[in-house]
Coordinates of C-alpha atoms and ligand atoms in Angstrom, one line a residue:
M1 CA 298.8 97.4 -84.1
I2 CA 300.8 100.4 -85.1
T3 CA 299.1 103.7 -84.2
R4 CA 299.7 106.7 -86.4
R5 CA 301.8 108.3 -83.7
D6 CA 304.1 105.2 -83.5
Y7 CA 304.4 105.2 -87.3
L8 CA 305.4 108.8 -87.5
K9 CA 308.0 108.2 -84.9
Q10 CA 309.3 105.3 -86.9
A11 CA 309.0 107.2 -90.1
S12 CA 311.2 110.0 -88.9
L13 CA 313.8 107.5 -87.6
A14 CA 313.7 105.5 -90.8
G15 CA 313.9 108.8 -92.7
C16 CA 317.4 109.2 -91.2
C17 CA 318.5 105.7 -92.3
L18 CA 316.9 106.4 -95.6
A19 CA 319.2 109.3 -96.3
V20 CA 322.2 107.3 -95.3
S21 CA 321.4 104.0 -97.0
G22 CA 319.1 105.1 -99.8
M23 CA 316.8 102.3 -98.9
R24 CA 313.0 102.6 -99.3
M25 CA 310.7 102.5 -96.4
F26 CA 308.2 100.1 -97.8
A27 CA 308.6 96.4 -98.3
A28 CA 307.9 96.5 -102.1
E29 CA 310.5 98.2 -104.2
P30 CA 308.9 100.6 -106.7
D31 CA 308.8 98.5 -109.9
A32 CA 310.0 100.3 -113.0
D33 CA 307.0 98.6 -114.6
I34 CA 303.7 98.7 -112.8
S35 CA 301.7 97.4 -115.8
G36 CA 300.7 93.8 -116.5
K37 CA 301.6 91.6 -113.7
G38 CA 302.7 94.6 -111.7
S39 CA 299.3 96.3 -111.8
L40 CA 296.9 96.7 -108.9
K41 CA 294.3 94.5 -110.6
E42 CA 296.7 91.6 -111.2
H43 CA 297.8 91.7 -107.6
G44 CA 294.2 91.9 -106.4
Q45 CA 293.1 89.1 -108.8
K46 CA 295.7 86.7 -107.3
R47 CA 293.9 87.1 -104.0
G48 CA 290.3 87.3 -105.3
I49 CA 290.0 91.0 -104.5
M50 CA 288.7 93.5 -107.0
A51 CA 290.8 96.7 -107.4
G52 CA 288.6 99.7 -108.2
C53 CA 288.4 103.4 -108.4
A54 CA 285.9 106.2 -108.6
V55 CA 286.0 108.1 -111.9
G56 CA 285.0 111.7 -112.5
A57 CA 283.1 112.5 -115.7
R58 CA 285.8 115.0 -116.9
Q59 CA 288.7 112.7 -116.2
L60 CA 287.3 110.1 -118.6
H61 CA 288.1 112.5 -121.5
D62 CA 291.8 112.4 -120.7
E63 CA 293.6 109.7 -122.7
A64 CA 296.5 109.2 -120.3
F65 CA 294.0 108.8 -117.5
Q66 CA 292.0 106.3 -119.6
R67 CA 295.2 104.2 -120.2
L68 CA 296.1 104.2 -116.6
I69 CA 292.7 103.1 -115.2
A70 CA 292.3 100.4 -117.9
E71 CA 295.8 99.1 -116.9
Q72 CA 295.3 99.2 -113.2
Y73 CA 291.7 98.5 -112.2
D74 CA 289.1 95.9 -112.9
L75 CA 286.2 97.8 -111.2
V76 CA 285.0 101.4 -111.6
V77 CA 282.3 103.5 -109.9
S78 CA 281.1 106.9 -111.1
E79 CA 282.1 109.6 -108.7
N80 CA 278.9 111.6 -109.3
S81 CA 277.1 110.9 -112.5
M82 CA 274.9 108.0 -111.3
K83 CA 273.5 110.1 -108.4
F84 CA 269.9 111.3 -108.5
G85 CA 270.7 115.0 -108.8
P86 CA 273.4 114.8 -111.6
L87 CA 271.2 112.3 -113.5
S88 CA 267.8 114.0 -113.3
P89 CA 267.6 117.7 -114.3
K90 CA 263.7 117.7 -114.2
P91 CA 261.1 115.4 -112.7
G92 CA 261.0 112.2 -114.8
E93 CA 263.8 113.4 -117.1
Y94 CA 267.2 111.7 -117.2
N95 CA 270.5 112.7 -118.8
W96 CA 272.5 109.5 -119.2
T97 CA 275.5 110.9 -121.1
D98 CA 278.2 110.8 -118.4
A99 CA 277.0 107.6 -116.8
D100 CA 276.7 105.8 -120.1
A101 CA 280.2 106.9 -121.1
L102 CA 281.7 105.2 -118.0
V103 CA 279.7 102.0 -118.4
D104 CA 280.7 101.8 -122.1
F105 CA 284.4 102.4 -121.2
A106 CA 284.2 99.7 -118.6
E107 CA 282.6 97.2 -121.0
K108 CA 285.3 97.9 -123.6
H109 CA 288.0 97.3 -121.1
K110 CA 286.3 94.3 -119.4
M111 CA 286.0 96.2 -116.1
K112 CA 283.1 95.7 -113.7
V113 CA 280.9 98.7 -112.6
R114 CA 279.5 99.6 -109.2
G115 CA 276.5 101.8 -109.2
H116 CA 276.5 104.7 -106.7
N117 CA 273.7 105.4 -105.6
F118 CA 269.9 105.4 -105.6
V119 CA 268.8 106.8 -102.3
W120 CA 270.8 109.4 -100.4
H121 CA 270.1 112.6 -98.5
S122 CA 272.7 114.5 -100.5
Q123 CA 273.1 115.5 -104.2
L124 CA 269.3 115.3 -104.7
P125 CA 267.9 117.0 -107.8
V126 CA 267.2 120.7 -107.4
W127 CA 263.5 120.1 -108.1
F128 CA 263.3 117.6 -105.3
K129 CA 262.8 120.1 -102.5
T130 CA 259.9 121.9 -104.1
T131 CA 258.3 118.8 -105.6
A132 CA 258.6 115.9 -103.1
N133 CA 256.0 115.6 -100.3
K134 CA 254.6 112.9 -98.1
D135 CA 252.1 111.9 -100.8
N136 CA 254.5 111.4 -103.7
A137 CA 257.9 110.7 -102.2
K138 CA 257.5 106.9 -102.2
K139 CA 256.6 107.0 -105.9
I140 CA 259.5 109.4 -106.7
M141 CA 261.9 107.0 -105.0
V142 CA 260.5 103.8 -106.5
D143 CA 260.3 105.3 -110.0
H144 CA 263.8 106.6 -109.8
I145 CA 265.2 103.2 -108.7
N146 CA 263.2 101.4 -111.5
T147 CA 264.4 103.9 -114.1
V148 CA 268.1 103.8 -113.3
A149 CA 268.4 100.1 -112.3
G150 CA 266.4 99.3 -115.5
H151 CA 268.6 101.5 -117.7
F152 CA 271.8 99.7 -116.5
K153 CA 270.2 96.3 -116.0
G154 CA 272.7 93.4 -116.2
K155 CA 275.7 95.8 -116.3
I156 CA 276.2 96.6 -112.7
Q157 CA 278.2 94.4 -110.3
S158 CA 276.7 96.0 -107.2
W159 CA 274.4 98.9 -106.4
D160 CA 274.6 101.2 -103.4
V161 CA 270.9 101.2 -102.9
V162 CA 271.0 103.4 -99.8
N163 CA 273.9 105.6 -98.9
E164 CA 274.5 107.0 -95.4
A165 CA 271.2 106.3 -93.7
I166 CA 272.5 106.3 -90.1
K167 CA 273.2 109.4 -88.0
V168 CA 273.1 108.6 -84.4
D169 CA 273.1 112.3 -83.4
D170 CA 269.8 112.9 -85.1
D171 CA 268.2 111.0 -82.2
M172 CA 265.7 109.1 -84.3
P173 CA 264.7 105.5 -83.6
D174 CA 267.4 102.9 -84.6
G175 CA 269.9 105.7 -85.1
L176 CA 268.4 106.5 -88.5
R177 CA 269.3 109.8 -90.1
K178 CA 266.6 112.4 -90.4
S179 CA 267.0 112.4 -94.2
P180 CA 264.3 113.8 -96.5
W181 CA 263.5 110.1 -97.4
Y182 CA 263.0 109.3 -93.7
E183 CA 260.9 112.3 -93.1
L184 CA 258.7 111.9 -96.2
I185 CA 258.3 108.1 -96.3
G186 CA 259.2 106.9 -92.8
P187 CA 261.8 104.2 -91.9
E188 CA 260.2 101.8 -94.3
Y189 CA 261.8 103.7 -97.2
L190 CA 264.9 101.5 -96.7
D191 CA 263.1 98.1 -97.1
I192 CA 261.1 99.5 -100.1
A193 CA 264.2 100.7 -101.8
Y194 CA 266.0 97.3 -101.5
H195 CA 263.0 95.3 -102.7
T196 CA 262.5 97.6 -105.6
A197 CA 266.2 97.4 -106.6
R198 CA 266.2 93.6 -106.4
K199 CA 263.2 93.3 -108.7
A200 CA 264.6 95.9 -111.2
D201 CA 268.1 94.3 -111.6
P202 CA 268.2 90.9 -109.9
K203 CA 271.8 90.2 -110.9
A204 CA 273.3 93.3 -109.2
K205 CA 274.5 92.8 -105.6
L206 CA 272.7 95.1 -103.3
T207 CA 274.9 97.1 -101.0
Y208 CA 274.4 99.4 -98.0
N209 CA 277.1 102.0 -98.0
E210 CA 278.2 104.0 -94.9
Y211 CA 281.1 106.0 -93.4
G212 CA 282.4 106.6 -89.9
I213 CA 281.7 103.0 -88.7
E214 CA 285.1 101.3 -88.5
N215 CA 287.5 103.0 -86.2
D216 CA 287.9 102.5 -82.4
S217 CA 286.3 105.8 -81.2
E218 CA 283.1 106.0 -79.3
D219 CA 281.3 107.8 -82.2
D220 CA 282.2 105.1 -84.7
S221 CA 281.3 102.3 -82.2
K222 CA 277.8 103.7 -81.8
K223 CA 277.4 104.1 -85.6
R224 CA 278.8 100.7 -86.2
A225 CA 276.3 99.1 -83.8
A226 CA 273.4 101.0 -85.5
T227 CA 274.6 99.9 -88.9
L228 CA 275.0 96.2 -87.9
A229 CA 271.5 96.3 -86.3
L230 CA 270.1 97.8 -89.5
L231 CA 271.7 95.0 -91.6
K232 CA 270.4 92.4 -89.1
R233 CA 266.8 93.8 -89.4
F234 CA 267.1 93.6 -93.2
K235 CA 268.0 89.9 -92.9
Q236 CA 265.2 89.2 -90.4
N237 CA 262.6 91.0 -92.5
G238 CA 263.7 89.3 -95.7
T239 CA 264.9 92.6 -97.2
P240 CA 267.3 91.7 -99.9
I241 CA 270.9 92.8 -99.0
D242 CA 274.2 91.3 -100.3
A243 CA 277.0 93.6 -99.1
L244 CA 278.2 96.2 -96.8
G245 CA 280.1 99.1 -98.2
I246 CA 282.6 100.7 -95.9
Q247 CA 283.4 104.1 -97.4
S248 CA 286.8 104.3 -95.8
H249 CA 287.4 108.0 -95.9
I250 CA 290.1 108.1 -93.3
H251 CA 292.8 110.4 -92.0
A252 CA 296.5 110.4 -91.3
S253 CA 297.9 111.8 -88.1
T254 CA 294.7 112.5 -86.3
G255 CA 295.0 109.6 -83.8
E256 CA 292.2 107.5 -85.3
T257 CA 293.0 103.8 -84.7
Y258 CA 291.8 100.7 -86.6
G259 CA 291.7 97.3 -85.1
K260 CA 289.1 95.9 -82.8
G261 CA 286.3 98.1 -84.3
M262 CA 287.1 97.2 -87.9
R263 CA 287.3 93.5 -87.1
E264 CA 284.0 93.6 -85.3
L265 CA 282.3 95.4 -88.2
I266 CA 283.6 93.1 -90.9
S267 CA 283.0 89.9 -89.0
G268 CA 279.5 91.2 -88.0
A269 CA 278.7 91.7 -91.7
Q270 CA 280.2 88.3 -92.5
D271 CA 278.1 86.6 -89.9
L272 CA 275.0 88.0 -91.6
G273 CA 276.2 86.4 -94.9
L274 CA 277.3 89.6 -96.5
E275 CA 280.2 90.5 -98.6
V276 CA 282.2 93.7 -97.7
Y277 CA 283.6 96.3 -100.1
L278 CA 285.9 99.2 -99.2
T279 CA 284.0 101.5 -101.5
E280 CA 285.6 105.0 -101.2
F281 CA 289.0 104.6 -99.7
D282 CA 291.2 107.7 -99.4
V283 CA 293.5 109.0 -96.7
N284 CA 293.2 112.7 -95.9
D285 CA 296.7 114.0 -95.1
D286 CA 295.8 117.4 -93.8
G287 CA 296.9 116.4 -90.3
V288 CA 300.5 115.5 -91.4
A289 CA 302.8 118.1 -90.1
E290 CA 305.6 117.7 -92.7
D291 CA 305.2 119.7 -95.9
D292 CA 307.6 117.6 -97.9
P293 CA 305.5 115.6 -100.4
A294 CA 307.6 112.4 -100.1
A295 CA 307.2 112.5 -96.3
R296 CA 303.4 113.0 -96.7
D297 CA 303.2 110.1 -99.1
R298 CA 305.0 107.9 -96.6
A299 CA 302.7 108.9 -93.8
V300 CA 299.6 108.3 -96.0
A301 CA 301.1 104.9 -97.2
A302 CA 301.6 103.8 -93.6
V303 CA 297.9 104.4 -93.0
Y304 CA 297.0 102.5 -96.1
T305 CA 299.1 99.6 -94.8
D306 CA 297.7 99.7 -91.3
Y307 CA 294.1 100.0 -92.4
L308 CA 294.1 97.6 -95.4
N309 CA 296.0 94.8 -93.6
I310 CA 293.4 94.7 -90.9
A311 CA 290.5 94.9 -93.4
L312 CA 291.8 92.4 -95.9
E313 CA 292.7 89.8 -93.4
N314 CA 289.0 88.9 -93.5
K315 CA 288.0 87.0 -96.6
A316 CA 284.6 88.7 -96.7
V317 CA 286.3 91.8 -98.1
K318 CA 286.1 91.3 -101.9
A319 CA 286.9 94.8 -103.3
V320 CA 288.9 97.9 -102.5
L321 CA 288.1 101.0 -104.5
T322 CA 289.9 104.3 -104.0
W323 CA 287.8 107.5 -104.2
G324 CA 289.6 108.8 -107.2
V325 CA 292.9 107.9 -108.8
S326 CA 295.2 110.8 -108.8
D327 CA 295.8 113.6 -106.3
K328 CA 295.1 116.1 -109.0
D329 CA 291.4 115.3 -108.9
T330 CA 290.6 114.2 -105.3
W331 CA 287.3 115.5 -103.9
L332 CA 289.3 116.5 -100.8
N333 CA 290.8 119.4 -102.5
G334 CA 287.3 120.9 -102.9
M335 CA 286.9 120.8 -99.1
R336 CA 289.7 123.2 -98.4
E337 CA 287.6 125.7 -96.5
H338 CA 286.3 123.4 -93.8
G339 CA 288.6 124.0 -90.9
K340 CA 291.7 122.5 -92.4
K341 CA 295.1 122.7 -90.7
H342 CA 296.8 123.3 -94.1
P343 CA 294.2 125.1 -96.2
N344 CA 296.6 126.0 -98.9
R345 CA 298.1 122.6 -99.4
R346 CA 296.7 120.2 -101.9
E347 CA 295.8 116.8 -100.6
R348 CA 297.8 113.6 -101.4
P349 CA 295.3 110.9 -100.5
L350 CA 295.5 108.6 -103.5
P351 CA 297.8 106.0 -105.2
F352 CA 298.8 108.3 -108.1
D353 CA 300.2 111.8 -107.9
N354 CA 299.3 114.9 -110.0
D355 CA 301.3 113.5 -113.0
L356 CA 299.6 110.1 -112.7
K357 CA 302.9 108.6 -111.4
P358 CA 302.5 105.9 -108.7
V359 CA 303.5 107.1 -105.2
A360 CA 304.1 105.3 -101.9
P361 CA 300.3 104.7 -101.3
F362 CA 300.2 102.7 -104.6
Y363 CA 302.9 100.3 -103.4
A364 CA 301.2 100.1 -100.0
L365 CA 297.9 99.1 -101.6
R366 CA 299.6 96.5 -103.9
D367 CA 301.5 95.1 -100.9
A368 CA 298.3 94.9 -98.9
F369 CA 296.7 92.7 -101.7
D370 CA 299.8 90.5 -101.6
K371 CA 299.5 90.1 -97.9
A372 CA 295.8 89.2 -97.9
P373 CA 294.7 85.6 -97.7
H374 CA 293.2 84.0 -100.8
R375 CA 289.4 84.4 -101.2
Ligands
XIL1 C1 281.5 113.3 -103.4 C2 282.2 113.6 -104.7 O1 283.5 113.0 -104.7 C3 282.2 115.1 -104.9 O2 282.8 115.3 -106.2 C4 280.9 115.7 -104.8 O3 280.9 117.1 -104.9 C5 280.3 115.3 -103.4 O4 280.3 113.9 -103.3 N1 280.5 109.9 -99.7 C6 279.9 109.5 -100.8 C7 280.3 110.1 -102.1 O5 279.1 108.5 -100.7 O6 279.2 110.1 -103.0 C8 280.9 111.4 -102.0 O7 281.3 111.9 -103.2 C9 282.0 111.4 -100.9 C10 281.4 111.0 -99.6

């Protein structure tokens, strides 16, 4: 396996050759035409892998953006507008405008839709804190799942029923996160949520979505073990679960390595009969020393290649979604203040640049589809 450090060494060597020979670093030449047979979705479809992206509500008003995603992807997920907080301004009230717009767009362009998410500790409605208590929390959760799953019934490929329920450092039994749901309902909130979702939309695959579970570090190993144990308990208890979502928010040039841990995670999920989706893939490039955008794109693309080749070698992985489309709109730009090495630099984590032009990560993603075995 190539570590990031090795890659950067190679990249700077290759950079010299590049200047001399004018050759590209990556196997695939950038096609003049990335549409039709050159698109991400066509390359994915050849292998039985869905190519997806998260879409922000504002972006969907931009026609160039609309054209690009209809051309490139066959799966979309709403970046925010299906979350509890953004959906529900007041108890029992729902504003469907943004979520419906994405589902309508997807239907029109024959794209599938992932639902994200029903139960999470974050982006809860403002009213939740003052309204939810131990007596009503279960009803709030069940009503919410029934309302949202019911509203989109039959239109969702998979629902992230619970998002990020594990946090080993919280020191709770089974590594569960001390989320408001855990505190108000108890650990059974998980099983209740999945049973409710299955009943409300029997056709949607039910996913458990988590981050920080796939690299080779000790922290990820612990969280991976807790996640696989949770999925195993679901299976043993008859709790309906169909897929594991690996968020895949990863970093370039920080020394993270992917190999043994990722293989263990994916085959662990596969052994339980689950599908696996890479649900929120992006590569944070804050750690890349070079400022030159092309050099940063190459470093990010190398991480795409490294990570995706390992993940996609297992046929259980049926979808890759990037968290956003273009660097212009990545959520990572909003995280500038949190101890970044390059606080004034905009991130370049995604397949398309600020002008919606494909960059090296696009070709790395497409190549990774090509390299994957057929599903
Ligand atoms: C992020 C969105 O991208 C941001 O726009 C929002 O401000 C915060 O949430 N894990 C998840 C996603 O499951 O829902 C998060 O999305 C990113 C991390």
